[in-house]
Coordinates of C-alpha atoms and ligand atoms in Angstrom, one line a residue:
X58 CA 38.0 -9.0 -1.4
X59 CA 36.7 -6.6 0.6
X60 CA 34.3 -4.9 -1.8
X61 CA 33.6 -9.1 -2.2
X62 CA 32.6 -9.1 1.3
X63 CA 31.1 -5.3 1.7
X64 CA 28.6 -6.5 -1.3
X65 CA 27.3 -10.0 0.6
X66 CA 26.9 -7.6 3.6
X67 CA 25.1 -5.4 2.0
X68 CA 22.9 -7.9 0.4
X69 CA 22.7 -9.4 3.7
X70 CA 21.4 -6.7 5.9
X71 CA 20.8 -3.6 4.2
X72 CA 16.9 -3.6 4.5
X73 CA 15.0 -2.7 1.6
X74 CA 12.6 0.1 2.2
X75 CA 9.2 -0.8 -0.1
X76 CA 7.5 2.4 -1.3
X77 CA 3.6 1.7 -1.0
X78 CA 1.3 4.1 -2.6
X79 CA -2.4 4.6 -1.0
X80 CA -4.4 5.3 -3.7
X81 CA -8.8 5.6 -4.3
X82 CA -11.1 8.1 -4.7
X83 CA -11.7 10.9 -2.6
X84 CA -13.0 10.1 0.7
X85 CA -12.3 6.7 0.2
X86 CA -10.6 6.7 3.5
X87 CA -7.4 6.6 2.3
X88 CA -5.6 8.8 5.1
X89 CA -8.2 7.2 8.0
X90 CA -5.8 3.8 7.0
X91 CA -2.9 5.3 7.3
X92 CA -3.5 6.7 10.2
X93 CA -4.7 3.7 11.5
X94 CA -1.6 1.6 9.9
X95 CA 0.8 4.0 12.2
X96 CA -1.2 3.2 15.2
X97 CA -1.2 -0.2 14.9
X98 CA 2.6 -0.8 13.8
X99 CA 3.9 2.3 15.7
X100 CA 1.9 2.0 19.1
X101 CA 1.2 5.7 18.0
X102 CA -2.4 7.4 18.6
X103 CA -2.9 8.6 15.2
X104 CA -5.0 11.2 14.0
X105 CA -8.7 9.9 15.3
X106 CA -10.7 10.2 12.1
X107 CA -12.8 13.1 13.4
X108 CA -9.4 15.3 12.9
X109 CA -8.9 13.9 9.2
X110 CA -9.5 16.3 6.2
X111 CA -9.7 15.8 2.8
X112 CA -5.8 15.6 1.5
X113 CA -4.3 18.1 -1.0
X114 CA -0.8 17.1 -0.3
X115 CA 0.8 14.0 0.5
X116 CA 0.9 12.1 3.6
X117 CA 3.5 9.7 4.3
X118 CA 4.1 7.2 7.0
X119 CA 6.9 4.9 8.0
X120 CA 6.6 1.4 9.7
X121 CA 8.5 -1.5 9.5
X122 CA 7.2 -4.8 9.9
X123 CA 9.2 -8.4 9.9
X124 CA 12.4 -6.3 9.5
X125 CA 10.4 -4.8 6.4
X126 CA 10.5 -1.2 6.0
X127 CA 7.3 0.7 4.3
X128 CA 6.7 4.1 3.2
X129 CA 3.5 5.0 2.7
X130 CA 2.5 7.6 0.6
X131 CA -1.1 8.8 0.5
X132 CA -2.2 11.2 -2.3
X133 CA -5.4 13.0 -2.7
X134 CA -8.1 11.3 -4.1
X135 CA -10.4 14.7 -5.2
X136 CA -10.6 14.7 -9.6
X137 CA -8.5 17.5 -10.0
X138 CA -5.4 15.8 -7.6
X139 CA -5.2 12.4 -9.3
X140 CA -3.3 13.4 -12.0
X141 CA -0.3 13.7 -9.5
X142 CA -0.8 10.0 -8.6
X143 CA 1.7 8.7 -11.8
X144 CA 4.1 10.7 -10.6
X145 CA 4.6 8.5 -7.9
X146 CA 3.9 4.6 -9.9
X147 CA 8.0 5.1 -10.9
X148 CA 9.2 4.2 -7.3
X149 CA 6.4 2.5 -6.1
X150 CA 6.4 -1.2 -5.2
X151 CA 3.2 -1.7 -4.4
X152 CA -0.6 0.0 -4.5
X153 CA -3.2 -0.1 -2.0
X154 CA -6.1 1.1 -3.7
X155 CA -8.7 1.8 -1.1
X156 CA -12.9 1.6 -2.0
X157 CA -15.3 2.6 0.1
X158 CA -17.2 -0.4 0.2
X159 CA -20.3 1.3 1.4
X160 CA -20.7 4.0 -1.0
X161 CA -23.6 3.5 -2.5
X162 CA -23.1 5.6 -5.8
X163 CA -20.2 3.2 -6.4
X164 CA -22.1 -0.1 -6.4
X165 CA -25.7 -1.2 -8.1
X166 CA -27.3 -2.2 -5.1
X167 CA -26.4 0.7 -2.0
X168 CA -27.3 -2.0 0.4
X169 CA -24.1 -3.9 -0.3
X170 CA -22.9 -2.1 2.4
X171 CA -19.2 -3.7 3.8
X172 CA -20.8 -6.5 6.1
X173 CA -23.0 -7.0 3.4
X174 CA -20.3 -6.9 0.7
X175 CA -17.6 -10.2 0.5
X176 CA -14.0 -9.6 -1.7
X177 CA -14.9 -11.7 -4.1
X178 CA -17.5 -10.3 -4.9
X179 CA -15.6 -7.1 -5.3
X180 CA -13.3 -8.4 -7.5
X181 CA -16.2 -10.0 -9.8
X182 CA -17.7 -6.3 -9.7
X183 CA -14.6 -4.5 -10.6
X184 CA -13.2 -7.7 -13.5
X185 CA -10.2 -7.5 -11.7
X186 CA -8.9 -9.9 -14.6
X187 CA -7.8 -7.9 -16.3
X188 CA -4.7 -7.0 -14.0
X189 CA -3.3 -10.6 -15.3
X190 CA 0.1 -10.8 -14.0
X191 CA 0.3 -8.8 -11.5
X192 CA 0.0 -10.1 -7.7
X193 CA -3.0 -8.6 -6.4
X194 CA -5.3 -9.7 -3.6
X195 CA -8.4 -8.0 -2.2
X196 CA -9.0 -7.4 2.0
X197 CA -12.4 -6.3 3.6
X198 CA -10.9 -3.9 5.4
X199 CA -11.9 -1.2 8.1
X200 CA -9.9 1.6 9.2
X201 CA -11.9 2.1 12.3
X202 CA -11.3 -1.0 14.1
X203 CA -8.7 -2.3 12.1
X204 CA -10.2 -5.5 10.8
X205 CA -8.3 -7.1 7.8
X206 CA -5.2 -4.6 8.4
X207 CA -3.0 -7.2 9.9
X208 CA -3.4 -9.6 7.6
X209 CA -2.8 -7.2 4.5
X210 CA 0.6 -5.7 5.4
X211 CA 1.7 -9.3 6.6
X212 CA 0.5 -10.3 2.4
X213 CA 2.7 -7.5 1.5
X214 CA 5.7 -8.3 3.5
X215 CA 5.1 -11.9 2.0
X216 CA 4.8 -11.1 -1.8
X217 CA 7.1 -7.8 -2.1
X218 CA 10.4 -9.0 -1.8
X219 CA 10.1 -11.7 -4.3
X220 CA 7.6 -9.3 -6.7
X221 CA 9.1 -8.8 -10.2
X222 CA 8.3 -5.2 -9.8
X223 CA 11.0 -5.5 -6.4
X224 CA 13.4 -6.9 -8.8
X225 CA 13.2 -3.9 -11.3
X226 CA 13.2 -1.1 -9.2
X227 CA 16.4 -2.8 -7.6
X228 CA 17.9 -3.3 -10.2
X229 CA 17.4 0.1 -11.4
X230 CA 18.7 1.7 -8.0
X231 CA 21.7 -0.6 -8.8
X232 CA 21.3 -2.6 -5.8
X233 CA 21.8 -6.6 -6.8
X234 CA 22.6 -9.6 -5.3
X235 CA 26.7 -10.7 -3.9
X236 CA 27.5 -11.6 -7.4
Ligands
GTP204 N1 -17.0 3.3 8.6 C1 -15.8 3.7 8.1 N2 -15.6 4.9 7.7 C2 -14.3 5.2 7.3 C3 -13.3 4.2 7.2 N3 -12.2 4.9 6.7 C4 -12.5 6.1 6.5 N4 -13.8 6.4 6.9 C5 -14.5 7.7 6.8 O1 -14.5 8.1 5.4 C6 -14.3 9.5 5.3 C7 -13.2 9.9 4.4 O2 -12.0 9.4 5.0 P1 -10.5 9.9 4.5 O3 -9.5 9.0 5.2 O4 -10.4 11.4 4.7 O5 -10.6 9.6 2.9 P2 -9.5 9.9 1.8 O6 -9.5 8.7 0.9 O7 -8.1 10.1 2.5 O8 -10.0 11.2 1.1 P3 -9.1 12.3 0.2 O9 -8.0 12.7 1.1 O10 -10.0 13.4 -0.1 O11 -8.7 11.6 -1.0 C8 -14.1 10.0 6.7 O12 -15.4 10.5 7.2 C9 -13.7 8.8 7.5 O13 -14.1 8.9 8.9 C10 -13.6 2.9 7.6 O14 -12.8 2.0 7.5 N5 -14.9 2.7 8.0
MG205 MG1 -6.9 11.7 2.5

């Protein structure tokens, strides 16, 4: 009975903690996000992006949003570092996979700058098709004056505890449902 009980509890209240990995090419502005993400959920400064250098490490920040709990982790996006990132795609939930949409060796025409440049057309750029049955959705983002920030964590919040990939890595920790 009590283990009965303990278990809806658990299932009840116990918040999951989502692990979301910040991923993109170096200088990408990766770290200027999370930075940003901490001072928008935590009421924190945050580094201003004057103080950022390029990441070696990892960076990780905590927020929770909607009784959600995130960890970001933020990798280094130089050549040589990005064969670190699949360590990390076992416990991840989720990716944010940040492009600089203003970089003009990454695009055709350099004046698509990111007024210039709409998500859609993005995703027609990068045939995002082909990631099929995943959930996926594309913000114009800036981690300056935090446009399109909101509304991406709130998507996440949204989509991540009913993801399939949710459901996996619970079931793999062992954590199920009351039955
Ligand atoms: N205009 C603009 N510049 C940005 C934005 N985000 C980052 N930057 C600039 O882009 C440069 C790189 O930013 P970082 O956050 O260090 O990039 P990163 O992806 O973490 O780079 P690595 O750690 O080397 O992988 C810095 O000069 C930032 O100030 C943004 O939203 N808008
Ligand atoms: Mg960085």
């Amino acid at each position: 009975m009590f283990s009965l009980f303990y278990g809806l509890w658990k299932y009840l209240f116990s918040k999951t903690e989502f692990h979301v990995l910040i991923l993109g090419i170096d200088k990408a502005g990766k770290t200027t996000l999370l930075e940003k993400l901490k001072s928008v959920y935590l009421n924190l400064e945050g580094l201003p992006p004057d103080r950022i250098v390029p990441t070696v490490g990892l960076n990780i920040g905590r927020i929770e949003v909607s009784n959600t709990k995130f960890v970001f982790w933020d990798l280094g996006g130089q050549p040589g570092l990005r064969s670190i990132w699949e360590k990390y795609y076992e416990e991840a939930h989720a990716v944010i996979f940040v492009i600089d949409a203003a970089c003009p060796s990454r695009f055709e025409d350099s004046k698509s700058a990111l007024e210039a440049l709409s998500a859609e057309e993005l995703a027609q750029y990068l045939d995002i098709k082909k990631l099929d049955e995943r959930v996926y959705m594309f913000e114009a983002a800036s981690a300056f004056d935090g446009m399109g920030i909101k509304e991406g964590v709130e998507w996440l919040v949204e989509v991540m505890e009913r993801s399939k990939r949710t459901e996996t890595l619970r079931i793999r920790a062992g954590i199920t449902g009351p039955n």
